[in-house]
Coordinates of C-alpha atoms and ligand atoms in Angstrom, one line a residue:
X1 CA 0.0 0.0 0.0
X2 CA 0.9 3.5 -1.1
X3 CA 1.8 5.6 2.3
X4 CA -0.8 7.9 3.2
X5 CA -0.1 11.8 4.1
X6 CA -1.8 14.5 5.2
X7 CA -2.8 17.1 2.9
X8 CA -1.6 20.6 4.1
X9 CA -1.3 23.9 2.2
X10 CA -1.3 21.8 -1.2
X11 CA 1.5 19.6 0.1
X12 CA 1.0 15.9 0.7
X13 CA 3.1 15.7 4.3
X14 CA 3.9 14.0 7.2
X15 CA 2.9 14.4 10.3
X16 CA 4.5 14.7 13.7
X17 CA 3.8 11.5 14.6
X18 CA 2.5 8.2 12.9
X19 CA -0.2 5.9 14.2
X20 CA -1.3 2.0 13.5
X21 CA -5.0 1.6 11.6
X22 CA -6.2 -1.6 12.8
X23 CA -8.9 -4.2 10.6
X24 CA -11.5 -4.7 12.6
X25 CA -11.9 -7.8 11.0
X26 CA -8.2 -9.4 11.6
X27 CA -7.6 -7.1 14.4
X28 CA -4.4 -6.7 12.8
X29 CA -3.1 -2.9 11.4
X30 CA -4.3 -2.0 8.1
X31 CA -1.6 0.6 7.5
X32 CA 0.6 2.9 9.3
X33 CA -0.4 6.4 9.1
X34 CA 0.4 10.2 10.0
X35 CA -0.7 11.5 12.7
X36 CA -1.1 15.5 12.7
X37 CA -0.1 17.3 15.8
X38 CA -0.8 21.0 17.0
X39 CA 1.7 22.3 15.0
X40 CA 0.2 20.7 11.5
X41 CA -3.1 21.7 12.6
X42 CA -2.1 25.5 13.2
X43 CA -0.2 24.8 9.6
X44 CA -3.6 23.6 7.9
X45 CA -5.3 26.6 9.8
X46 CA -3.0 28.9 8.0
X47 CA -3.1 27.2 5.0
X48 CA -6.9 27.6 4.9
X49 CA -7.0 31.1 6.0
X50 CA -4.6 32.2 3.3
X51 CA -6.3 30.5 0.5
X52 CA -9.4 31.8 2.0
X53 CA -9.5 35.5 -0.2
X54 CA -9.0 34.4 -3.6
X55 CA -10.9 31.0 -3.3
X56 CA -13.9 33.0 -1.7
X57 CA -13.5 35.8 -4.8
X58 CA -12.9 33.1 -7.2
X59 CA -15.7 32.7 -10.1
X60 CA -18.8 30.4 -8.6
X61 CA -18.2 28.7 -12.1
X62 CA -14.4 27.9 -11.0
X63 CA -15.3 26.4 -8.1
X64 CA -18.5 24.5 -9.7
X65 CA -15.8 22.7 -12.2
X66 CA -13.4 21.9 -9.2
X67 CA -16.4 19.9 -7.3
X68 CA -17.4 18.6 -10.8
X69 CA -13.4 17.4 -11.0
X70 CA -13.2 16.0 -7.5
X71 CA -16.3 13.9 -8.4
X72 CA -14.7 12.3 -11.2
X73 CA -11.6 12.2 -9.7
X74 CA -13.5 9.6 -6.7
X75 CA -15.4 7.9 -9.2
X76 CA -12.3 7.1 -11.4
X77 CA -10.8 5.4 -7.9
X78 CA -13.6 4.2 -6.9
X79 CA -12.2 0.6 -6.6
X80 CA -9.4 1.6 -4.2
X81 CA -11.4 4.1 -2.2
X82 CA -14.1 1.3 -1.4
X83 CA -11.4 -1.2 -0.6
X84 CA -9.8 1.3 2.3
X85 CA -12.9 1.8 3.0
X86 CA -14.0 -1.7 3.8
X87 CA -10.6 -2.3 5.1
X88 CA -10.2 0.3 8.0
X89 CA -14.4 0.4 8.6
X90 CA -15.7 -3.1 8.0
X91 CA -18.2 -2.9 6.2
X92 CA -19.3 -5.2 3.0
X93 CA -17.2 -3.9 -0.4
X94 CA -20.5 -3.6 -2.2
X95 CA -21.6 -0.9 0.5
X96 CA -18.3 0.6 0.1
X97 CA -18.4 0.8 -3.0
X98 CA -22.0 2.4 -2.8
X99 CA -20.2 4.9 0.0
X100 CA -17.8 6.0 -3.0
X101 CA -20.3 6.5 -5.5
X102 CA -22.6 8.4 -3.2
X103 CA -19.9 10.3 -1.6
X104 CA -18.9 11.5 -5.5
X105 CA -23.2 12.0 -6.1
X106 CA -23.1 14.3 -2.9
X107 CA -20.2 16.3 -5.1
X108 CA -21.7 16.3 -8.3
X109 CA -25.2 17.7 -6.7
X110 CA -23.2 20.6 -5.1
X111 CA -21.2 21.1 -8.5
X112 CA -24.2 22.6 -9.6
X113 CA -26.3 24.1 -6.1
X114 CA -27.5 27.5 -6.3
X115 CA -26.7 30.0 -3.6
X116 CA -29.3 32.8 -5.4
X117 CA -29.0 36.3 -4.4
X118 CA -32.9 37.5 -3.4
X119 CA -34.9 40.0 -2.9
X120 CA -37.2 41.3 -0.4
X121 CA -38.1 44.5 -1.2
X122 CA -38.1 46.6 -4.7
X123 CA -39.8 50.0 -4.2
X124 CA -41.6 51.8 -1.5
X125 CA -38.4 53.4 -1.5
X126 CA -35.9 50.6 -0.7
X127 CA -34.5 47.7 -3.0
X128 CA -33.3 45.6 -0.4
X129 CA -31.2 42.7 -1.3
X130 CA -29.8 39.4 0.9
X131 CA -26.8 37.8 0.0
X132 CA -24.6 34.8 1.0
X133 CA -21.3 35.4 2.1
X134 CA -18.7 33.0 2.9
X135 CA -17.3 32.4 6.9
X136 CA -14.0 31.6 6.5
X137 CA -12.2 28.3 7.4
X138 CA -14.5 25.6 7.7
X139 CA -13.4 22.6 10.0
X140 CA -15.3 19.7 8.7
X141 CA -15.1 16.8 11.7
X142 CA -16.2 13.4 10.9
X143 CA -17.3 9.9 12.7
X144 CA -15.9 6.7 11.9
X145 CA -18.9 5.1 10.4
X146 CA -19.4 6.8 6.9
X147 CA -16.1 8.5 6.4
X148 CA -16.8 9.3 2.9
X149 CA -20.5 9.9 2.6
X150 CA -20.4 12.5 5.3
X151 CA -17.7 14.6 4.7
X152 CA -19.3 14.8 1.3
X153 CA -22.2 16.5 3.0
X154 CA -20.1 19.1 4.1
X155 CA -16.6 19.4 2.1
X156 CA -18.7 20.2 -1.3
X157 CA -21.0 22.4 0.6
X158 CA -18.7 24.7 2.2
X159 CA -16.6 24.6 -1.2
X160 CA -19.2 25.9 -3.6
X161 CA -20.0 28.6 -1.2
X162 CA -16.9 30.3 -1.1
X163 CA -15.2 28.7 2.3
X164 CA -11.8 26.9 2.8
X165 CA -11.4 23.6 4.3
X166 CA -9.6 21.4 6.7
X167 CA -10.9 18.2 7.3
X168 CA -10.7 15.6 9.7
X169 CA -11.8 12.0 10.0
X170 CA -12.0 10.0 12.8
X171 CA -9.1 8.2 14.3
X172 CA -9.8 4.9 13.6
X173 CA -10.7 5.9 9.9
X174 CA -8.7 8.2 8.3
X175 CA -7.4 6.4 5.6
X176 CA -10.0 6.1 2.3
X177 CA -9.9 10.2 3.7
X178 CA -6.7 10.7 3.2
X179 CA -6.1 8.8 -0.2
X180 CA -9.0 11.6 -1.1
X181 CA -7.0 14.6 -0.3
X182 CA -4.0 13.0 -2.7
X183 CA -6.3 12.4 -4.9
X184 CA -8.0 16.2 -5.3
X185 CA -4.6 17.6 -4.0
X186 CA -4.3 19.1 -7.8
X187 CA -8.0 20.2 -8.0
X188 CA -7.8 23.0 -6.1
X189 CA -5.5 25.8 -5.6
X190 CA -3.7 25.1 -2.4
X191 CA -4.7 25.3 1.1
X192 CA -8.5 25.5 -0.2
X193 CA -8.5 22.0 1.3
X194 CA -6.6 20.7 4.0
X195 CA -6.3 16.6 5.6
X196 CA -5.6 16.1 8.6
X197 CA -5.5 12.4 11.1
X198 CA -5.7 12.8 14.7
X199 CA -5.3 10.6 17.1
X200 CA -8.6 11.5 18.2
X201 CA -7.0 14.3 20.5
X202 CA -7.3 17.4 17.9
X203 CA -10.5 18.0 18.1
X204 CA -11.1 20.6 20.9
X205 CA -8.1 22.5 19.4
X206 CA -10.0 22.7 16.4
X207 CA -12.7 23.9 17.9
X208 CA -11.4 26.6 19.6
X209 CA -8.8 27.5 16.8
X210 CA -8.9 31.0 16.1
X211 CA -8.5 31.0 12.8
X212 CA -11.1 28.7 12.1
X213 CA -14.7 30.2 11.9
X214 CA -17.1 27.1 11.9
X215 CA -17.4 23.8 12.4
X216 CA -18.9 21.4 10.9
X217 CA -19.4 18.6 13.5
X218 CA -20.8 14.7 13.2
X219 CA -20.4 12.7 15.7
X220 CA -22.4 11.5 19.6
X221 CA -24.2 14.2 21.5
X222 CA -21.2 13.8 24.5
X223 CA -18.6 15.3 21.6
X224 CA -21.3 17.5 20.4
X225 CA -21.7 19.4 23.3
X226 CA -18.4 19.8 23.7
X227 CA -17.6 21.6 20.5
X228 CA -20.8 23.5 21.3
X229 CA -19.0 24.8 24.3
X230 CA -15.8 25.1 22.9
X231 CA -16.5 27.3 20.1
X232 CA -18.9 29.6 22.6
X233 CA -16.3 32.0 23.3
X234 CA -16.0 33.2 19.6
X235 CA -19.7 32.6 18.8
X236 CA -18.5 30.3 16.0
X237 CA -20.8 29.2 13.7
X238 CA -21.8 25.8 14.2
X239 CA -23.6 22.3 12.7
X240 CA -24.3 19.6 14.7
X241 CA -25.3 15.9 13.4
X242 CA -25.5 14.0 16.5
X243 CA -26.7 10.8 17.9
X244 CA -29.8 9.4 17.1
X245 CA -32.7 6.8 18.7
X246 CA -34.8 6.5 15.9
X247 CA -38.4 4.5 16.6
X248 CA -39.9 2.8 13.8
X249 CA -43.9 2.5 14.7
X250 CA -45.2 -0.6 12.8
X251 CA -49.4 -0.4 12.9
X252 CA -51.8 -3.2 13.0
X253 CA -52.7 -3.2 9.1
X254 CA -48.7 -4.4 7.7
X255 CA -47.9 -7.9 6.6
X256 CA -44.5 -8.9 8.8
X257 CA -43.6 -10.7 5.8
X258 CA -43.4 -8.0 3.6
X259 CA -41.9 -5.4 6.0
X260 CA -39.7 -7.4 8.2
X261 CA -37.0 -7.5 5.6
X262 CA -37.3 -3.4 5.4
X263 CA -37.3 -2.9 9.3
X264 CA -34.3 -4.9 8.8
X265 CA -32.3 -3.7 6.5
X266 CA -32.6 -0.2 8.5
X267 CA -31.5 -1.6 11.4
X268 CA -28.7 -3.7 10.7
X269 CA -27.0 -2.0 7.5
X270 CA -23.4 -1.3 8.4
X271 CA -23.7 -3.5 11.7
X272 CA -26.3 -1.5 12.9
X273 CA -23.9 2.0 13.0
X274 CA -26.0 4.6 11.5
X275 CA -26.7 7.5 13.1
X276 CA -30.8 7.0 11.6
X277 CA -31.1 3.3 12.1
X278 CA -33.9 2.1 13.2
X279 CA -32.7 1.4 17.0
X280 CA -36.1 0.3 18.5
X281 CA -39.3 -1.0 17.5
X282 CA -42.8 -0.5 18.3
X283 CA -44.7 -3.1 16.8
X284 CA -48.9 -3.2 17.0
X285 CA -49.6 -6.6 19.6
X286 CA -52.2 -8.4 16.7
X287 CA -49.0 -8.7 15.2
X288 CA -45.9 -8.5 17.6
X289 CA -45.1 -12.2 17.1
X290 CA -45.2 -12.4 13.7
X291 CA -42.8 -9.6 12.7
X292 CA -40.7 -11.2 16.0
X293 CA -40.3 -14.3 14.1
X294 CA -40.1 -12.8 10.8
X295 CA -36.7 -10.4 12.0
X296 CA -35.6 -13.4 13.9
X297 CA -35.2 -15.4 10.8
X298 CA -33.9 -12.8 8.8
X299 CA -30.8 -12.4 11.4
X300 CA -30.6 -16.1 11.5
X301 CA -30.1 -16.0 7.6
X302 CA -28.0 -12.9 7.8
X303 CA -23.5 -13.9 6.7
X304 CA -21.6 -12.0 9.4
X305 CA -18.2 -11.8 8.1
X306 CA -15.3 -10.3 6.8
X307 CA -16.5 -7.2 4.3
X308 CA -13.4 -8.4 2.0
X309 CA -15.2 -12.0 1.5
X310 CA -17.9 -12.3 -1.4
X311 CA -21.3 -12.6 0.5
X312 CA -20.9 -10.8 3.4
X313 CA -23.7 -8.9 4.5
X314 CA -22.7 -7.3 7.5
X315 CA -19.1 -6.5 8.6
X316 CA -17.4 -6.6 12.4
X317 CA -18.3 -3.7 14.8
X318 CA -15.5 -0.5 14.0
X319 CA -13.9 -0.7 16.7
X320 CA -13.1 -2.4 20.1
X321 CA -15.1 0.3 22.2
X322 CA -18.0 0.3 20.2
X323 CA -17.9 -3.9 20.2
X324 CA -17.5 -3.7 23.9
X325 CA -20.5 -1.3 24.5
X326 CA -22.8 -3.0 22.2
X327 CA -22.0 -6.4 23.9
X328 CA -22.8 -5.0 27.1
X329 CA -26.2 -3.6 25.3
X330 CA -26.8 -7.2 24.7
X331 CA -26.3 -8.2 28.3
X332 CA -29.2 -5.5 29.0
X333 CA -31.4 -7.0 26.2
X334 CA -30.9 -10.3 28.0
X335 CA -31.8 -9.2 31.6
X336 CA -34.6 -6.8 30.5
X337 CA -35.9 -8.9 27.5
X338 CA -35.7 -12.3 25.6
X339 CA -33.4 -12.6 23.0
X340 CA -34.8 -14.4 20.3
X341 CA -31.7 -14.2 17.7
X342 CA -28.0 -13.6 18.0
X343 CA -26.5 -12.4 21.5
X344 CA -23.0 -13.4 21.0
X345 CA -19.9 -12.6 19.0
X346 CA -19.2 -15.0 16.1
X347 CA -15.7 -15.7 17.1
X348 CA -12.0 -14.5 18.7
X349 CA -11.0 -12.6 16.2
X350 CA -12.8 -9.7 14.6
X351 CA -15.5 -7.3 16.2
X352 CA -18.0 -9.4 14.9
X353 CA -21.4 -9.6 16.4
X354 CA -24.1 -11.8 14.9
X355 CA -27.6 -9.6 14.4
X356 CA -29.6 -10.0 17.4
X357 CA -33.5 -9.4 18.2
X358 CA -34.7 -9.0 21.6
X359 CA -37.9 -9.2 22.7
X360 CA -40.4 -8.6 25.4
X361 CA -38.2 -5.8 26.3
X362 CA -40.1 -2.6 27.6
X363 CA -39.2 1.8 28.0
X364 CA -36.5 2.2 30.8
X365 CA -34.3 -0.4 29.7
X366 CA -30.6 0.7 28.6
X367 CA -31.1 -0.9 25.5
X368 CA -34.2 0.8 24.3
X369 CA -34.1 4.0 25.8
X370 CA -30.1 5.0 24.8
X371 CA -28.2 5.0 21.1
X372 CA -26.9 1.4 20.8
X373 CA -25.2 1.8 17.6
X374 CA -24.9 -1.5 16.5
X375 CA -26.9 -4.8 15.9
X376 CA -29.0 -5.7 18.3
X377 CA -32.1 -4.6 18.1
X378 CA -35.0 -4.0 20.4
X379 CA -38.8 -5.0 19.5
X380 CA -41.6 -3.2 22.2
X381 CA -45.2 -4.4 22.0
X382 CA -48.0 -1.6 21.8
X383 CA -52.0 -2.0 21.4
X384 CA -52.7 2.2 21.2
X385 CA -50.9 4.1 18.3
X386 CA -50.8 7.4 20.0
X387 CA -49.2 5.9 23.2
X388 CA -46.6 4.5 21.1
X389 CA -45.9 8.3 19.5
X390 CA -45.6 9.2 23.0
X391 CA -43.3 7.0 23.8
X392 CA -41.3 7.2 20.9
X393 CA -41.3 10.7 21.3
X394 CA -39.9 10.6 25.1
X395 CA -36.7 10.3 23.8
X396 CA -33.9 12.9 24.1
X397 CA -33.0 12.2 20.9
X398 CA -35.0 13.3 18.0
X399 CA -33.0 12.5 14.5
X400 CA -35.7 10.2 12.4
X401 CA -38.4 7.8 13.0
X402 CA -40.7 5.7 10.7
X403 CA -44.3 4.9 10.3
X404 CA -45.3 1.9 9.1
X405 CA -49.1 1.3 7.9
X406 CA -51.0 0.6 4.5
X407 CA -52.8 3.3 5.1
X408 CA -50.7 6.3 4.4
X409 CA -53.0 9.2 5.4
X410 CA -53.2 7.3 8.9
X411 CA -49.2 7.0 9.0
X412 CA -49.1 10.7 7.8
X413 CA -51.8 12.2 11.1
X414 CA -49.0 9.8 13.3
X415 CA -46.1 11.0 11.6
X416 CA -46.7 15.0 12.3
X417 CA -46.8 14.3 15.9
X418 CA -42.6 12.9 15.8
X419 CA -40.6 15.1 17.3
X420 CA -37.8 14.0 14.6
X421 CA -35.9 15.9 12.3
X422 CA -37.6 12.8 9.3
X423 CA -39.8 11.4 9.4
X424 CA -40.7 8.8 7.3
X425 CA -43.4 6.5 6.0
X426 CA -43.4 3.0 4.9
X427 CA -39.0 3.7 4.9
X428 CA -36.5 4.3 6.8
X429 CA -33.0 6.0 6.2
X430 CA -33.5 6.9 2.5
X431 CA -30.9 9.9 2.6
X432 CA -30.5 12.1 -0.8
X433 CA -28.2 15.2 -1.3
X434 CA -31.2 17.5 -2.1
X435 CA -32.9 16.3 1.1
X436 CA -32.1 18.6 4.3
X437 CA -31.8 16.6 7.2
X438 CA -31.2 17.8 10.3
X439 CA -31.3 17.0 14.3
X440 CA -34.1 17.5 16.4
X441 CA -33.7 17.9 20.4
X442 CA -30.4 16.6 21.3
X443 CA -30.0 15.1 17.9
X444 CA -28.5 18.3 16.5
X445 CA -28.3 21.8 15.4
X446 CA -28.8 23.1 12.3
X447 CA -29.1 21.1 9.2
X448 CA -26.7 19.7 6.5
X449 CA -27.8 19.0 2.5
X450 CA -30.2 20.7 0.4
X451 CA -30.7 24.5 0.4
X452 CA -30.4 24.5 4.0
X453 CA -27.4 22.7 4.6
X454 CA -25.5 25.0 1.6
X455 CA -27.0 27.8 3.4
X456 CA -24.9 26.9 7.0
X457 CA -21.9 27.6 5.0
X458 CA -22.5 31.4 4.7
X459 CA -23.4 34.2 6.3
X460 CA -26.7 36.6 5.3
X461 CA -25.7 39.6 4.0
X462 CA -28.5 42.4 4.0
X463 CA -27.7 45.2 1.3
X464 CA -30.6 47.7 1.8
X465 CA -30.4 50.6 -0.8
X466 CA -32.7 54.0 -0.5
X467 CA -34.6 54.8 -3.6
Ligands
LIG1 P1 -17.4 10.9 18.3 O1 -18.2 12.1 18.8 O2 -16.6 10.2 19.3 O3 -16.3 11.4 17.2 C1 -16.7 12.1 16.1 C2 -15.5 13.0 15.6 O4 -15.3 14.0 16.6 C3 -14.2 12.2 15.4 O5 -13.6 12.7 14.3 C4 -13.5 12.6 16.7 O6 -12.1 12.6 16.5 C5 -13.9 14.1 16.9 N1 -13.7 14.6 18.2 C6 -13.4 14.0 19.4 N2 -13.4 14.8 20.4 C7 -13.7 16.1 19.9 C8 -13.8 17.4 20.5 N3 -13.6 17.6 21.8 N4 -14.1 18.4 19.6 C9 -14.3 18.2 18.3 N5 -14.2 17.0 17.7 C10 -13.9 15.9 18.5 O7 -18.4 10.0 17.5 P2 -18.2 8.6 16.9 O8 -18.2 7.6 18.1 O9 -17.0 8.6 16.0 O10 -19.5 8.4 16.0 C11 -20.6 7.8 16.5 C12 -21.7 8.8 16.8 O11 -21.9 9.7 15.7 C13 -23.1 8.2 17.1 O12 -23.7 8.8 18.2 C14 -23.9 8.5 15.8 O13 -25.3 8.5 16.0 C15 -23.3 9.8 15.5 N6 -23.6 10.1 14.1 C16 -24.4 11.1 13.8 C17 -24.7 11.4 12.4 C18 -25.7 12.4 12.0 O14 -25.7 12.8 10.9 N7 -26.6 12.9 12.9 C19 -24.1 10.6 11.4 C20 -23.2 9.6 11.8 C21 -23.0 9.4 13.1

């Protein structure tokens, strides 16, 4: 393998230090890998801020065909991005490879976003006009589950309108990252986007960096609130995507047959790490058994394995900590539930963690009431629709949530009352680039994607013009 480097001020570099990317699969390191210290951060900082002038003055058209390049240029590695990807993360090579094509998707869709210059007023003695303005540096900070799909809600975003960059993966994951930044290390002028690795340890100094206006933040509520309070003192702009508890609410009227294997998919894709899985289940009682046995046999069927190996439909946990918490998860599940599929690791070696469905579990247990972020999967019993909302809905989290029911208008009346950012019906998880989403309660602030999500990168400008 190619060695990886960070990408600072247009230069592919070392850092101060290295660090070992482990396969959570093997357990054994992946790759050796810079490690950026304080110094290469304030480097990237001034990169940024340098570049910041001309790229923020450049033609929107330049920066349109830059996006457009950086698109191509993932597409046209696609094969090499989705192998890092699999090996540092886990996950299946046929949802890598969808990571790298929808990562270059999210690019191409900003390639050609509007940021349109309005106006509100034209006569009665004013034209007034709002305007977008860039902020400045962007630091774009990213979890370990989606490397590539997520900084591509941000990194094109802040692009197009006008901001420099400096990104930063998560410690366990910075490599398919990395190989980006080489990759698009010619696409831009430098310093209009920076790469950096941490070993998890930069990110309060990123936060509080002076030079660096807003940040872009995915990741748990715990870290979320901390870059909250860290970029305080400077009011820095920020954007939160947090963690999530999402309820799916499965009425009396669905066949388990047919939506079983849906209610599956969006809980266990990518081990059940998502930050809008579906992480509980309210099922209607007239059918409670029947969509138990119906998820029960599909995690039965599931092939837990290596994401390399041809068939594999879900990959080990990402890393030790998160296999650790998640086994302990299933330990709750078994004291405050039945489990009814799964409940163990699959073997020595790896984080792997066979699907699991518990049952007869009830609100107030760990494993239904917190983010479990992973696959095991809690199924509750209701007989009133509007005390499941309610109990959906007494969550601190409030990312998505899905209604389930034939009857759509039925599942629409339910669906208003979810105090989630999505909702949706007869889906889950169905994510596109011209879709905002966005965090309600402590799922988040702001939004990311869509009009909205471009609009986080700016500033409103008011020019208001007597007549
Ligand atoms: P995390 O909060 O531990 O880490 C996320 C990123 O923040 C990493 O890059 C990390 O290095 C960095 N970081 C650590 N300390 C920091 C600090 N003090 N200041 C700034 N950055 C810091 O999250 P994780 O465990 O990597 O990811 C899992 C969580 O992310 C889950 O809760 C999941 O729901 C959430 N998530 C949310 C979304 C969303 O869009 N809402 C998407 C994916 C994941």
């Amino acid at each position: 393998m190619e060695p990886f480097k960070l990408l600072i001020g247009g230069e592919l570099v070392d850092g101060g230090a290295t660090m070992e990317v482990i396969n959570p699969a093997t357990e054994e390191p992946v790759a050796t890998c810079p490690r950026a210290g304080k110094a290469d951060l304030d480097r990237a900082a001034a990169a940024a801020k340098a570049a910041f002038p001309a790229w923020s003055a450049s033609p929107v058209e330049t920066r349109r065909q830059a996006l457009g390049a950086m698109a191509d240029a993932i597409e046209a590695n696609a094969t090499e991005l989705a192998r890092l990807l699999t090996l540092e993360q886990g996950k299946p090579l046929q949802d890598a490879t969808a990571e790298v094509y929808g990562a270059a998707a999210f690019f191409r869709y900003f390639a050609s976003a509007e940021l349109p210059e309005t106006r509100v007023q034209e006569g009665g003695r004013s034209r007034v006009e709002i305007r977008r303005r860039p902020l400045g540096v962007v630091a774009a900070i990213v979890p370990w589950n989606f490397p590539l799909i997520l900084m591509s809600f941000k990194v094109p975003a802040a692009l197009l309108a006008g901001n420099t960059v400096i990104l930063k993966p998560a410690a366990t994951t910075p490599l398919a990252t990395l190989r980006f930044g080489e990759l698009v290390k010619d696409l831009l002028p430098a310093g209009v986007l920076n790469v950096i690795a941490d070993a998890n340890d930069l990110g309060a100094e990123l936060t509080k960096h002076p030079d660096i206006a807003k940040i872009s933040f995915t990741g748990s509520t715990a870290t979320g609130r901390r870059v909250m309070a860290g970029a305080a003192d400077a009011l820095k702009r920020i954007t939160l995507e947090l963690g999530g508890n999402d309820a799916a609410i499965v009425l009396d009227d669905v066949d388990p047959k047919e939506t079983a294997p849906k209610i599956f998919q969006a809980a266990f894709y990518n081990a059940g790490q998502v930050c809008i899985a579906a992480k509980r289940i309210y099922v209607h009682e007239s059918i409670y058994d029947a969509m138990c046995d119906e998820l029960a046999s599909l995690a039965d069927a599931a092939v837990v394995g290596d994401g390399l190996e041809q068939g594999t439909q879900i990959g080990p946990l990402q890393n030790r900590a998160q296999f650790e918490k998640v086994l302990d998860y299933i330990e709750d599940g078994r004291k405050n539930g039945r489990i009814i599929a799964g409940g163990e690791r699959t073997s020595d070696r790896g984080y792997f963690i066979r699907p699991t469905i518990v049952r007869d579990i009830e609100d107030g247990s760990r494993l239904v009431d917190e983010e479990q972020f992973g696959p095991v999967l809690p199924i509750i019993s209701f007989n009133d629709a509007d005390d499941a909302m309610t109990r959906a809905n007494a969550s601190e989290y409030g990312l998505g949530g899905s209604i389930w029911s034939k009857d759509v208008d039925r599942a629409h009346r339910l669906a208003e009352r979810m105090e989630s950012g999505t909702v949706w019906i007869n889906k889950h998880a169905d994510l596109a680039p011209h879709i905002p989403f966005a965090g309600a309660k402590m799922s988040g602030i702001g939004a990311e994607l869509g009009q909205e999500g471009l609009a986080e990168f700016t500033q409103i400008q008011v020019i208001n013009i007597a007549q």
